[in-house]
Amino acid sequence: MEGEKKNLQHYGASKFLTFGQWSTILLLLLLYIFTIFTTARAFDYVDALSKSLLYFESQRSGRLPYNQRVTWRDHSGLTDGLEQGVDLVGGYYDAGDHVKFGLPMAFTMTMLSWGVIEFRQQISAAGELEHAMEAIKWGTDYFIKAHTSPNVLWAEVGDGDTDHYCWQRPEDMTTSRQAYKIDENNPGSDLAGETAAAMAAASIVFKTTNPHYSHLLLHHAQQLFEFGDKYKGKYDGSVGVVKSYYASVSGYMDELLWAALWLYKATDNEEYFKYVINKAHSFGGTGWAMTEFSWDVKYAGLQLMASKLLVEEKHQEHAQILEQYRSKAEYYICSCLNKNNGSNNVERTAAGLLYIRQWNNMQYVSTSAFLLTLYSDFLKSSNQKLITCHGGTVSHEEIFSFAKSQVDYILGSNPLNMSYLVGYGSNYPKRVHHRGASIVSYRENKGFIGCTQGYDNWYGRDEANPNVLVGALVGGPDSQDDFMDQRDNYMQTEACTYNTAPLIGLFAKLLELEGQKLEENHKSLLVASF
């Protein structure tokens, strides 16, 4: 017995872990669980990505397909273009109303396509590539219809003035569906340019999976660019009804350069590259230093794309001009990071959110986060780790870290613990300024709801919207990080397609990185030695 006891003591000393070793294992286990918990709690990027793509289905105009997932919507705008003798059924409503505005719709499709081009593998890994491509094709199918001849593009269906008198579901629409076009006598180089950019970018998305469709998009893109370049003018001068809603403040030169660069990316045709180089100065590409990137102002996106051409040997002949583009791209990056001189930075809220305007500020946050992420990736892949701002050097890690902070603010890492992406998490805006979402679903109640009836019975209700506008990124908080969830507070509670579009690629990128982190943490636990 004594011998057995001694053997047991000897066994315990050599085979069992000490208290300190058990403590270390327990601590590591708790850290691992904490990592998983915090990742799942605040940063469920898979959920955010899936929900963002649902939003585009909520915004569809036209005859809805058999695989429509947002079931509170039904067919609408089925006679669009009929009065003008053209088929303009389809496309997207841009926000909470029912006008089909060409310029923001085209920018939305450009950004969706750009996200898929840059992060296709990550979106595919998340199982959302098909939905992303469907969202793009719903827009580009409409552009093909709207481009009825080489020098004619239908710019808008409906008008904001009459639309805003009504609070109706799209399925009940009684407002004007007048359609407006640009042509040789009524030019719109900005609209033609952005639509060309959208179709060129989309042609890259579909190049391998649907080459015939890709070629068709490219054909339209080239015609539209030629039209916009030959007959120059601002589209809001030709389509007056758009002035109060989507006036082209930046003019059309940024869109023409932007379109040429996208066409170069899609075709590798040197003529488009020469356009970007030759017009760089006269069109402001190397002159305008911007602190915003939006449906109206394309310079920052153009400058960033042009910068990336510098690393290719075949462009060294034009390195001097590309360096000027790059200088302006980095001005934009530095302004977002608060590293420029004095007033040349983008303001921030107390909690660190980029703040450009009180009206729908989140559109600028999502586009900024997108561009910052792309530039960080570019610096990393080209072994250029740093950029130099007025306020010092900035690493690619710092640029990406700030972009991520903006996305996480959107998802709930903010003083109100509110997700500004509708339907994500438990605390999100419940009274979004959106006609269809705020009125009982047409699928549930097909009884006609008129203009004033909608205002009387639905617009002023205190209750939450009967339909959740999943995936919509609302206008967001004010400069003090405050937010009022009220339907009539449209500056903060209205959402737009171009708010959500840049998030698709971002969520996929962040999802990949979180997966890599978990994998690294898991591996480090497996090889831990004591």
Short mmCIF file of C-alpha atoms in Angstrom, two decimals:
data_model
loop_
_atom_site.label_atom_id
_atom_site.label_comp_id
_atom_site.label_asym_id
_atom_site.label_seq_id
_atom_site.Cartn_x
_atom_site.Cartn_y
_atom_site.Cartn_z
CA MET A 1 0.00 0.00 0.00
CA GLU A 2 2.79 2.36 1.00
CA GLY A 3 4.55 1.53 -2.25
CA GLU A 4 1.41 2.18 -4.22
CA LYS A 5 1.04 5.56 -2.50
CA LYS A 6 4.61 6.48 -3.33
CA ASN A 7 4.05 5.45 -6.93
CA LEU A 8 0.91 7.54 -7.03
CA GLN A 9 2.71 10.58 -5.63
CA HIS A 10 5.46 10.08 -8.17
CA TYR A 11 2.85 9.76 -10.95
CA GLY A 12 1.08 12.94 -9.80
CA ALA A 13 4.27 14.92 -9.72
CA SER A 14 5.29 13.95 -13.22
CA LYS A 15 2.00 13.51 -15.10
CA PHE A 16 -0.49 16.02 -13.63
CA LEU A 17 -0.30 19.78 -14.20
CA THR A 18 0.43 22.14 -11.35
CA PHE A 19 -2.08 24.75 -10.18
CA GLY A 20 -0.14 27.47 -11.99
CA GLN A 21 -0.24 25.54 -15.26
CA TRP A 22 -3.98 24.93 -14.92
CA SER A 23 -4.44 28.65 -14.28
CA THR A 24 -2.57 29.48 -17.48
CA ILE A 25 -4.70 27.08 -19.52
CA LEU A 26 -7.90 28.45 -17.99
CA LEU A 27 -6.83 32.03 -18.69
CA LEU A 28 -6.07 31.23 -22.33
CA LEU A 29 -9.38 29.41 -22.67
CA LEU A 30 -11.25 32.41 -21.26
CA LEU A 31 -9.39 34.73 -23.63
CA TYR A 32 -10.33 32.51 -26.55
CA ILE A 33 -14.00 32.45 -25.51
CA PHE A 34 -13.91 36.23 -25.02
CA THR A 35 -12.45 36.69 -28.52
CA ILE A 36 -15.21 34.60 -30.05
CA PHE A 37 -17.88 36.37 -28.01
CA THR A 38 -16.78 39.92 -28.83
CA THR A 39 -16.35 39.06 -32.48
CA ALA A 40 -19.80 37.54 -32.68
CA ARG A 41 -21.46 40.25 -30.58
CA ALA A 42 -20.24 43.41 -32.25
CA PHE A 43 -18.74 42.36 -35.52
CA ASP A 44 -20.96 39.78 -37.17
CA TYR A 45 -19.93 40.85 -40.65
CA VAL A 46 -21.59 37.84 -42.31
CA ASP A 47 -24.96 38.97 -40.98
CA ALA A 48 -24.25 42.59 -41.95
CA LEU A 49 -23.24 41.58 -45.49
CA SER A 50 -26.31 39.38 -46.03
CA LYS A 51 -28.65 42.06 -44.72
CA SER A 52 -27.08 44.83 -46.81
CA LEU A 53 -27.83 42.93 -49.99
CA LEU A 54 -31.44 42.43 -48.93
CA TYR A 55 -31.91 46.19 -48.91
CA PHE A 56 -31.51 46.38 -52.68
CA GLU A 57 -34.44 44.01 -53.07
CA SER A 58 -36.57 46.40 -50.98
CA GLN A 59 -35.73 49.21 -53.42
CA ARG A 60 -36.62 47.37 -56.62
CA SER A 61 -39.00 48.95 -59.07
CA GLY A 62 -40.77 46.90 -61.74
CA ARG A 63 -41.97 43.32 -61.88
CA LEU A 64 -40.37 41.42 -59.02
CA PRO A 65 -38.73 38.07 -59.79
CA TYR A 66 -39.79 34.65 -58.48
CA ASN A 67 -36.83 34.57 -56.07
CA GLN A 68 -37.62 37.92 -54.42
CA ARG A 69 -36.70 37.54 -50.74
CA VAL A 70 -38.17 40.77 -49.38
CA THR A 71 -41.76 39.60 -49.33
CA TRP A 72 -43.47 42.77 -48.11
CA ARG A 73 -42.80 44.31 -51.54
CA ASP A 74 -44.75 43.63 -54.76
CA HIS A 75 -44.72 44.77 -58.41
CA SER A 76 -44.70 48.54 -59.02
CA GLY A 77 -44.06 51.10 -61.75
CA LEU A 78 -45.20 48.68 -64.45
CA THR A 79 -46.15 51.44 -66.90
CA ASP A 80 -42.95 53.50 -66.52
CA GLY A 81 -42.03 55.05 -69.87
CA LEU A 82 -45.35 54.12 -71.49
CA GLU A 83 -46.36 57.75 -72.14
CA GLN A 84 -43.04 58.35 -73.90
CA GLY A 85 -43.27 55.12 -75.90
CA VAL A 86 -40.30 53.49 -74.21
CA ASP A 87 -39.97 50.61 -71.73
CA LEU A 88 -38.51 52.01 -68.51
CA VAL A 89 -39.83 49.34 -66.17
CA GLY A 90 -37.29 48.26 -63.57
CA GLY A 91 -34.36 49.88 -61.81
CA TYR A 92 -34.28 51.20 -58.26
CA TYR A 93 -36.02 53.78 -56.12
CA ASP A 94 -33.11 55.69 -54.63
CA ALA A 95 -34.42 56.28 -51.12
CA GLY A 96 -37.74 56.51 -49.26
CA ASP A 97 -39.66 57.90 -52.24
CA HIS A 98 -40.49 56.50 -55.68
CA VAL A 99 -38.52 58.58 -58.15
CA LYS A 100 -35.95 56.77 -60.26
CA PHE A 101 -33.04 59.23 -60.31
CA GLY A 102 -30.41 58.23 -62.86
CA LEU A 103 -27.27 59.76 -61.35
CA PRO A 104 -27.41 58.28 -57.83
CA MET A 105 -28.64 54.96 -59.27
CA ALA A 106 -25.63 54.79 -61.58
CA PHE A 107 -23.20 55.67 -58.77
CA THR A 108 -24.79 52.94 -56.64
CA MET A 109 -24.14 50.37 -59.37
CA THR A 110 -20.55 51.60 -59.85
CA MET A 111 -19.86 51.18 -56.13
CA LEU A 112 -21.53 47.76 -55.93
CA SER A 113 -19.49 46.61 -58.92
CA TRP A 114 -16.26 48.06 -57.53
CA GLY A 115 -16.87 46.18 -54.28
CA VAL A 116 -17.32 42.90 -56.15
CA ILE A 117 -14.24 43.54 -58.34
CA GLU A 118 -12.02 44.17 -55.31
CA PHE A 119 -13.51 41.62 -52.89
CA ARG A 120 -15.12 39.00 -55.10
CA GLN A 121 -13.40 36.07 -53.40
CA GLN A 122 -14.42 37.24 -49.92
CA ILE A 123 -18.04 37.87 -50.98
CA SER A 124 -18.11 34.44 -52.58
CA ALA A 125 -16.68 32.81 -49.44
CA ALA A 126 -19.54 34.39 -47.49
CA GLY A 127 -22.03 32.83 -49.91
CA GLU A 128 -23.31 36.18 -51.16
CA LEU A 129 -21.75 36.57 -54.62
CA GLU A 130 -24.90 35.57 -56.47
CA HIS A 131 -27.01 38.07 -54.53
CA ALA A 132 -24.43 40.82 -55.14
CA MET A 133 -24.44 40.13 -58.87
CA GLU A 134 -28.24 40.08 -58.93
CA ALA A 135 -28.27 43.50 -57.25
CA ILE A 136 -25.93 44.88 -59.91
CA LYS A 137 -27.80 43.29 -62.82
CA TRP A 138 -31.13 44.72 -61.64
CA GLY A 139 -29.60 48.16 -62.15
CA THR A 140 -27.66 47.52 -65.35
CA ASP A 141 -30.65 45.83 -67.02
CA TYR A 142 -32.50 49.09 -66.47
CA PHE A 143 -29.63 51.18 -67.89
CA ILE A 144 -29.67 49.07 -71.05
CA LYS A 145 -33.39 49.88 -71.45
CA ALA A 146 -32.84 53.56 -70.63
CA HIS A 147 -30.10 53.93 -73.26
CA THR A 148 -32.46 53.76 -76.23
CA SER A 149 -30.04 55.04 -78.86
CA PRO A 150 -26.35 56.09 -78.88
CA ASN A 151 -27.10 59.70 -77.93
CA VAL A 152 -30.25 59.25 -75.82
CA LEU A 153 -30.33 58.27 -72.15
CA TRP A 154 -33.46 58.44 -70.02
CA ALA A 155 -32.42 60.30 -66.90
CA GLU A 156 -35.36 60.09 -64.53
CA VAL A 157 -38.83 58.62 -64.06
CA GLY A 158 -41.22 60.54 -61.83
CA ASP A 159 -40.37 63.83 -60.18
CA GLY A 160 -39.59 64.75 -56.62
CA ASP A 161 -42.11 67.57 -56.31
CA THR A 162 -45.27 65.59 -57.06
CA ASP A 163 -43.87 62.48 -55.38
CA HIS A 164 -43.38 64.33 -52.10
CA TYR A 165 -47.05 65.30 -51.94
CA CYS A 166 -47.86 61.63 -51.49
CA TRP A 167 -47.19 59.05 -48.79
CA GLN A 168 -48.02 55.82 -50.60
CA ARG A 169 -46.69 52.34 -51.09
CA PRO A 170 -44.94 51.97 -54.47
CA GLU A 171 -47.57 49.37 -55.40
CA ASP A 172 -50.30 52.06 -55.07
CA MET A 173 -48.47 54.88 -56.86
CA THR A 174 -50.73 57.58 -58.32
CA THR A 175 -48.07 60.27 -58.76
CA SER A 176 -46.63 61.40 -62.10
CA ARG A 177 -44.42 58.89 -63.91
CA GLN A 178 -43.25 61.42 -66.45
CA ALA A 179 -39.89 60.37 -67.87
CA TYR A 180 -37.04 62.77 -68.71
CA LYS A 181 -34.11 62.24 -71.05
CA ILE A 182 -30.79 63.71 -72.12
CA ASP A 183 -29.82 63.82 -75.80
CA GLU A 184 -27.75 65.85 -78.27
CA ASN A 185 -29.85 68.99 -77.73
CA ASN A 186 -30.19 68.46 -73.99
CA PRO A 187 -26.79 67.16 -72.86
CA GLY A 188 -25.88 65.55 -69.56
CA SER A 189 -22.21 64.56 -69.57
CA ASP A 190 -22.20 63.84 -65.82
CA LEU A 191 -25.12 61.41 -66.07
CA ALA A 192 -23.80 59.80 -69.28
CA GLY A 193 -20.33 59.53 -67.71
CA GLU A 194 -21.49 57.94 -64.46
CA THR A 195 -23.77 55.50 -66.29
CA ALA A 196 -20.84 54.59 -68.57
CA ALA A 197 -18.66 54.04 -65.48
CA ALA A 198 -21.34 51.82 -63.91
CA MET A 199 -21.71 49.69 -67.04
CA ALA A 200 -17.96 49.42 -67.58
CA ALA A 201 -17.41 48.36 -63.97
CA ALA A 202 -20.29 45.86 -64.19
CA SER A 203 -18.84 44.46 -67.42
CA ILE A 204 -15.76 43.43 -65.41
CA VAL A 205 -17.98 41.75 -62.80
CA PHE A 206 -19.76 39.62 -65.43
CA LYS A 207 -16.76 39.01 -67.70
CA THR A 208 -16.15 35.37 -66.75
CA THR A 209 -19.64 34.24 -65.72
CA ASN A 210 -21.71 35.94 -68.44
CA PRO A 211 -19.38 37.12 -71.25
CA HIS A 212 -22.21 38.00 -73.65
CA TYR A 213 -23.84 40.29 -71.07
CA SER A 214 -20.45 41.75 -70.18
CA HIS A 215 -19.82 42.60 -73.84
CA LEU A 216 -23.27 44.21 -74.13
CA LEU A 217 -22.60 46.39 -71.08
CA LEU A 218 -19.25 47.45 -72.48
CA HIS A 219 -20.85 48.38 -75.80
CA HIS A 220 -23.33 50.67 -74.02
CA ALA A 221 -20.62 52.10 -71.78
CA GLN A 222 -18.45 53.08 -74.75
CA GLN A 223 -21.36 54.71 -76.58
CA LEU A 224 -22.41 56.63 -73.47
CA PHE A 225 -18.90 57.91 -72.85
CA GLU A 226 -18.61 59.08 -76.46
CA PHE A 227 -22.00 60.80 -76.19
CA GLY A 228 -21.11 62.52 -72.90
CA ASP A 229 -17.73 63.65 -74.21
CA LYS A 230 -19.03 64.93 -77.55
CA TYR A 231 -22.08 66.82 -76.25
CA LYS A 232 -20.88 68.46 -73.07
CA GLY A 233 -23.21 69.90 -70.46
CA LYS A 234 -24.61 69.37 -66.98
CA TYR A 235 -27.63 67.10 -66.83
CA ASP A 236 -29.46 69.30 -64.30
CA GLY A 237 -29.46 72.05 -66.94
CA SER A 238 -31.35 69.74 -69.29
CA VAL A 239 -33.55 68.01 -66.70
CA GLY A 240 -34.69 70.90 -64.53
CA VAL A 241 -36.87 68.82 -62.20
CA VAL A 242 -33.77 67.19 -60.70
CA LYS A 243 -32.20 70.44 -59.44
CA SER A 244 -33.78 70.39 -55.98
CA TYR A 245 -32.81 66.75 -55.40
CA TYR A 246 -29.66 65.67 -57.24
CA ALA A 247 -28.09 68.78 -58.72
CA SER A 248 -24.65 68.21 -60.21
CA VAL A 249 -22.66 70.69 -58.14
CA SER A 250 -19.27 69.29 -59.15
CA GLY A 251 -20.09 69.51 -62.87
CA TYR A 252 -19.32 66.77 -65.38
CA MET A 253 -15.53 66.73 -65.71
CA ASP A 254 -15.03 64.34 -62.81
CA GLU A 255 -17.56 61.90 -64.29
CA LEU A 256 -15.91 61.95 -67.72
CA LEU A 257 -12.47 61.21 -66.25
CA TRP A 258 -14.01 58.57 -63.97
CA ALA A 259 -15.79 56.91 -66.91
CA ALA A 260 -12.62 56.93 -69.04
CA LEU A 261 -10.66 55.27 -66.24
CA TRP A 262 -13.30 52.58 -65.73
CA LEU A 263 -13.38 51.96 -69.48
CA TYR A 264 -9.60 51.62 -69.48
CA LYS A 265 -9.86 49.12 -66.62
CA ALA A 266 -12.51 47.17 -68.54
CA THR A 267 -10.89 47.24 -72.02
CA ASP A 268 -7.17 47.95 -71.56
CA ASN A 269 -7.61 50.31 -74.51
CA GLU A 270 -4.84 52.95 -74.37
CA GLU A 271 -7.14 55.63 -75.80
CA TYR A 272 -9.06 55.77 -72.52
CA PHE A 273 -5.84 55.94 -70.52
CA LYS A 274 -4.61 58.81 -72.71
CA TYR A 275 -7.87 60.66 -72.00
CA VAL A 276 -7.24 60.38 -68.23
CA ILE A 277 -3.68 61.66 -68.73
CA ASN A 278 -4.34 64.38 -71.32
CA LYS A 279 -7.36 65.83 -69.49
CA ALA A 280 -5.85 65.43 -66.02
CA HIS A 281 -5.15 69.13 -65.56
CA SER A 282 -7.91 70.78 -67.62
CA PHE A 283 -10.63 68.59 -66.06
CA GLY A 284 -9.39 69.02 -62.49
CA GLY A 285 -8.25 65.45 -61.94
CA THR A 286 -4.86 66.58 -60.66
CA GLY A 287 -6.10 69.95 -59.43
CA TRP A 288 -9.01 69.30 -57.11
CA ALA A 289 -8.07 68.26 -53.58
CA MET A 290 -11.23 66.76 -52.10
CA THR A 291 -12.49 65.80 -48.66
CA GLU A 292 -15.58 63.92 -49.85
CA PHE A 293 -16.46 61.16 -52.29
CA SER A 294 -20.10 60.86 -53.28
CA TRP A 295 -22.73 60.39 -56.00
CA ASP A 296 -21.88 63.96 -57.09
CA VAL A 297 -18.11 64.27 -56.52
CA LYS A 298 -15.99 61.51 -58.05
CA TYR A 299 -12.51 63.07 -57.87
CA ALA A 300 -11.24 61.17 -54.82
CA GLY A 301 -12.25 57.80 -56.27
CA LEU A 302 -10.74 58.71 -59.64
CA GLN A 303 -7.49 59.88 -58.01
CA LEU A 304 -7.18 56.70 -55.97
CA MET A 305 -7.75 54.49 -59.04
CA ALA A 306 -5.19 56.47 -61.04
CA SER A 307 -2.66 56.14 -58.19
CA LYS A 308 -2.78 52.37 -58.42
CA LEU A 309 -1.58 52.53 -62.05
CA LEU A 310 1.78 53.89 -60.88
CA VAL A 311 3.07 50.45 -59.88
CA GLU A 312 2.61 49.07 -63.41
CA GLU A 313 5.71 49.28 -65.58
CA LYS A 314 3.79 50.22 -68.74
CA HIS A 315 2.62 53.49 -67.17
CA GLN A 316 6.05 54.83 -66.20
CA GLU A 317 6.09 57.16 -69.19
CA HIS A 318 3.26 59.09 -67.53
CA ALA A 319 4.49 58.69 -63.94
CA GLN A 320 4.67 62.45 -63.39
CA ILE A 321 0.93 62.97 -64.01
CA LEU A 322 -0.02 59.80 -62.14
CA GLU A 323 2.04 61.07 -59.20
CA GLN A 324 -0.08 64.24 -59.23
CA TYR A 325 -3.22 62.10 -59.10
CA ARG A 326 -1.67 60.19 -56.23
CA SER A 327 -0.82 63.37 -54.34
CA LYS A 328 -4.50 64.37 -54.41
CA ALA A 329 -5.63 60.86 -53.44
CA GLU A 330 -3.35 61.01 -50.41
CA TYR A 331 -4.67 64.47 -49.55
CA TYR A 332 -8.10 62.83 -49.28
CA ILE A 333 -6.74 59.98 -47.15
CA CYS A 334 -4.92 62.43 -44.85
CA SER A 335 -8.03 64.61 -44.52
CA CYS A 336 -10.07 61.62 -43.30
CA LEU A 337 -7.32 60.71 -40.81
CA ASN A 338 -7.17 64.27 -39.46
CA LYS A 339 -3.56 64.61 -40.63
CA ASN A 340 -3.89 67.58 -42.97
CA ASN A 341 -3.19 71.16 -42.08
CA GLY A 342 -5.88 73.05 -40.13
CA SER A 343 -9.27 73.24 -41.82
CA ASN A 344 -8.33 70.77 -44.56
CA ASN A 345 -9.49 67.81 -42.47
CA VAL A 346 -12.89 66.16 -42.32
CA GLU A 347 -14.66 67.02 -39.08
CA ARG A 348 -15.52 64.26 -36.62
CA THR A 349 -18.15 63.76 -33.99
CA ALA A 350 -17.01 63.47 -30.36
CA ALA A 351 -17.05 59.67 -30.73
CA GLY A 352 -14.92 59.77 -33.90
CA LEU A 353 -17.40 59.46 -36.77
CA LEU A 354 -16.49 61.37 -39.93
CA TYR A 355 -18.91 64.27 -40.23
CA ILE A 356 -19.35 66.18 -43.49
CA ARG A 357 -23.03 67.25 -43.57
CA GLN A 358 -26.06 67.03 -41.34
CA TRP A 359 -28.17 65.66 -44.17
CA ASN A 360 -27.53 61.95 -44.73
CA ASN A 361 -23.99 62.06 -43.41
CA MET A 362 -23.55 58.28 -43.43
CA GLN A 363 -23.20 58.26 -47.23
CA TYR A 364 -19.82 59.96 -46.81
CA VAL A 365 -18.79 57.61 -44.02
CA SER A 366 -19.36 54.46 -46.08
CA THR A 367 -17.61 55.83 -49.19
CA SER A 368 -14.66 57.05 -47.10
CA ALA A 369 -14.27 53.71 -45.34
CA PHE A 370 -14.30 52.01 -48.75
CA LEU A 371 -11.60 54.23 -50.28
CA LEU A 372 -9.43 54.07 -47.15
CA THR A 373 -9.61 50.26 -47.15
CA LEU A 374 -8.66 50.06 -50.82
CA TYR A 375 -5.73 52.41 -50.36
CA SER A 376 -4.51 50.51 -47.32
CA ASP A 377 -4.60 47.29 -49.36
CA PHE A 378 -2.78 49.01 -52.22
CA LEU A 379 0.02 50.25 -49.95
CA LYS A 380 0.40 46.82 -48.40
CA SER A 381 0.42 44.89 -51.69
CA SER A 382 2.88 47.28 -53.35
CA ASN A 383 5.21 47.30 -50.33
CA GLN A 384 4.69 51.02 -49.78
CA LYS A 385 3.97 50.88 -46.09
CA LEU A 386 3.63 54.60 -45.37
CA ILE A 387 2.20 57.81 -46.75
CA THR A 388 3.32 61.26 -45.65
CA CYS A 389 0.69 63.72 -44.50
CA HIS A 390 1.18 67.24 -43.18
CA GLY A 391 0.73 65.84 -39.68
CA GLY A 392 3.29 63.06 -40.09
CA THR A 393 3.54 59.63 -41.68
CA VAL A 394 0.66 57.15 -41.67
CA SER A 395 0.96 53.39 -42.04
CA HIS A 396 -1.36 51.17 -44.06
CA GLU A 397 -2.40 49.54 -40.76
CA GLU A 398 -3.46 52.90 -39.32
CA ILE A 399 -5.46 53.73 -42.46
CA PHE A 400 -7.29 50.41 -42.34
CA SER A 401 -7.82 50.59 -38.58
CA PHE A 402 -9.59 53.92 -38.97
CA ALA A 403 -11.74 52.59 -41.83
CA LYS A 404 -12.75 49.66 -39.63
CA SER A 405 -13.63 52.03 -36.77
CA GLN A 406 -16.10 53.81 -39.07
CA VAL A 407 -17.76 50.54 -40.09
CA ASP A 408 -17.95 49.40 -36.47
CA TYR A 409 -19.50 52.74 -35.48
CA ILE A 410 -22.20 52.06 -38.08
CA LEU A 411 -22.84 48.62 -36.58
CA GLY A 412 -23.18 49.82 -32.99
CA SER A 413 -19.80 50.80 -31.59
CA ASN A 414 -21.05 54.29 -30.70
CA PRO A 415 -22.36 56.20 -27.66
CA LEU A 416 -25.97 55.14 -28.28
CA ASN A 417 -25.03 51.48 -28.93
CA MET A 418 -27.23 51.81 -31.98
CA SER A 419 -26.78 50.04 -35.28
CA TYR A 420 -27.45 52.46 -38.11
CA LEU A 421 -27.73 49.48 -40.44
CA VAL A 422 -31.44 48.66 -40.15
CA GLY A 423 -32.20 45.12 -39.01
CA TYR A 424 -28.69 44.47 -37.70
CA GLY A 425 -28.48 43.77 -33.97
CA SER A 426 -31.34 44.51 -31.57
CA ASN A 427 -31.10 48.31 -31.40
CA TYR A 428 -31.58 49.98 -34.78
CA PRO A 429 -33.86 52.70 -36.26
CA LYS A 430 -37.46 51.46 -36.19
CA ARG A 431 -39.13 54.48 -37.85
CA VAL A 432 -37.16 54.81 -41.07
CA HIS A 433 -38.40 57.58 -43.39
CA HIS A 434 -39.59 55.22 -46.13
CA ARG A 435 -43.03 55.03 -47.66
CA GLY A 436 -43.20 51.30 -48.38
CA ALA A 437 -41.70 50.23 -45.05
CA SER A 438 -43.92 52.54 -42.99
CA ILE A 439 -47.27 51.34 -44.43
CA VAL A 440 -48.84 47.92 -44.06
CA SER A 441 -47.51 45.55 -46.74
CA TYR A 442 -49.39 45.33 -50.03
CA ARG A 443 -49.02 41.56 -49.74
CA GLU A 444 -51.05 41.68 -46.50
CA ASN A 445 -53.58 44.34 -47.45
CA LYS A 446 -54.22 45.06 -51.13
CA GLY A 447 -56.75 47.77 -50.30
CA PHE A 448 -55.76 51.00 -52.05
CA ILE A 449 -54.06 53.63 -49.86
CA GLY A 450 -54.21 57.12 -51.34
CA CYS A 451 -51.83 60.09 -51.07
CA THR A 452 -53.33 61.90 -48.11
CA GLN A 453 -54.56 58.68 -46.52
CA GLY A 454 -50.94 57.57 -46.22
CA TYR A 455 -49.99 60.80 -44.50
CA ASP A 456 -53.06 60.75 -42.23
CA ASN A 457 -52.90 57.11 -41.15
CA TRP A 458 -49.27 56.07 -41.43
CA TYR A 459 -46.74 58.89 -41.67
CA GLY A 460 -47.43 60.41 -38.25
CA ARG A 461 -47.73 57.17 -36.28
CA ASP A 462 -45.53 56.76 -33.21
CA GLU A 463 -45.35 53.01 -33.69
CA ALA A 464 -42.42 51.30 -35.40
CA ASN A 465 -42.68 50.69 -39.16
CA PRO A 466 -44.70 47.54 -39.93
CA ASN A 467 -41.98 46.42 -42.38
CA VAL A 468 -38.29 46.35 -41.47
CA LEU A 469 -36.12 47.92 -44.19
CA VAL A 470 -33.35 45.39 -43.61
CA GLY A 471 -29.87 46.44 -44.69
CA ALA A 472 -30.62 50.14 -45.14
CA LEU A 473 -27.96 52.53 -43.89
CA VAL A 474 -29.84 55.57 -42.57
CA GLY A 475 -28.56 59.16 -42.57
CA GLY A 476 -27.20 58.69 -39.07
CA PRO A 477 -26.43 60.83 -36.03
CA ASP A 478 -25.69 64.55 -35.80
CA SER A 479 -22.36 66.17 -34.96
CA GLN A 480 -22.92 65.37 -31.27
CA ASP A 481 -23.54 61.65 -31.93
CA ASP A 482 -27.25 62.17 -31.16
CA PHE A 483 -29.99 60.52 -33.18
CA MET A 484 -33.79 60.89 -33.16
CA ASP A 485 -35.62 57.86 -34.46
CA GLN A 486 -38.59 59.69 -35.96
CA ARG A 487 -40.14 59.19 -39.37
CA ASP A 488 -40.32 62.92 -40.07
CA ASN A 489 -36.63 63.36 -39.19
CA TYR A 490 -35.63 62.57 -42.77
CA MET A 491 -32.14 64.09 -42.47
CA GLN A 492 -31.28 61.27 -40.07
CA THR A 493 -33.78 58.45 -40.71
CA GLU A 494 -33.94 58.29 -44.51
CA ALA A 495 -31.72 55.71 -46.20
CA CYS A 496 -30.35 55.67 -49.75
CA THR A 497 -29.00 52.94 -52.02
CA TYR A 498 -25.63 54.68 -52.36
CA ASN A 499 -25.20 54.64 -48.55
CA THR A 500 -25.25 50.85 -48.40
CA ALA A 501 -23.48 50.07 -51.71
CA PRO A 502 -19.87 50.61 -50.49
CA LEU A 503 -20.51 48.43 -47.43
CA ILE A 504 -20.87 45.20 -49.44
CA GLY A 505 -17.16 44.91 -50.19
CA LEU A 506 -16.17 46.28 -46.77
CA PHE A 507 -18.16 43.71 -44.80
CA ALA A 508 -16.67 40.91 -46.91
CA LYS A 509 -13.14 42.22 -46.32
CA LEU A 510 -13.69 42.56 -42.56
CA LEU A 511 -15.26 39.13 -42.41
CA GLU A 512 -12.17 37.61 -44.00
CA LEU A 513 -9.87 39.37 -41.52
CA GLU A 514 -11.92 38.29 -38.50
CA GLY A 515 -11.80 34.71 -39.79
CA GLN A 516 -8.02 34.93 -40.13
CA LYS A 517 -7.71 36.31 -36.58
CA LEU A 518 -9.75 33.48 -35.09
CA GLU A 519 -7.71 30.96 -37.03
CA GLU A 520 -4.46 32.50 -35.77
CA ASN A 521 -5.76 32.56 -32.19
CA HIS A 522 -6.82 28.93 -32.50
CA LYS A 523 -3.41 27.90 -33.86
CA SER A 524 -1.54 29.79 -31.11
CA LEU A 525 -3.59 27.93 -28.47
CA LEU A 526 -2.78 24.59 -30.06
CA VAL A 527 0.97 25.19 -29.99
CA ALA A 528 1.09 26.77 -26.54
CA SER A 529 3.70 25.09 -24.34
CA PHE A 530 3.92 25.05 -20.57
#
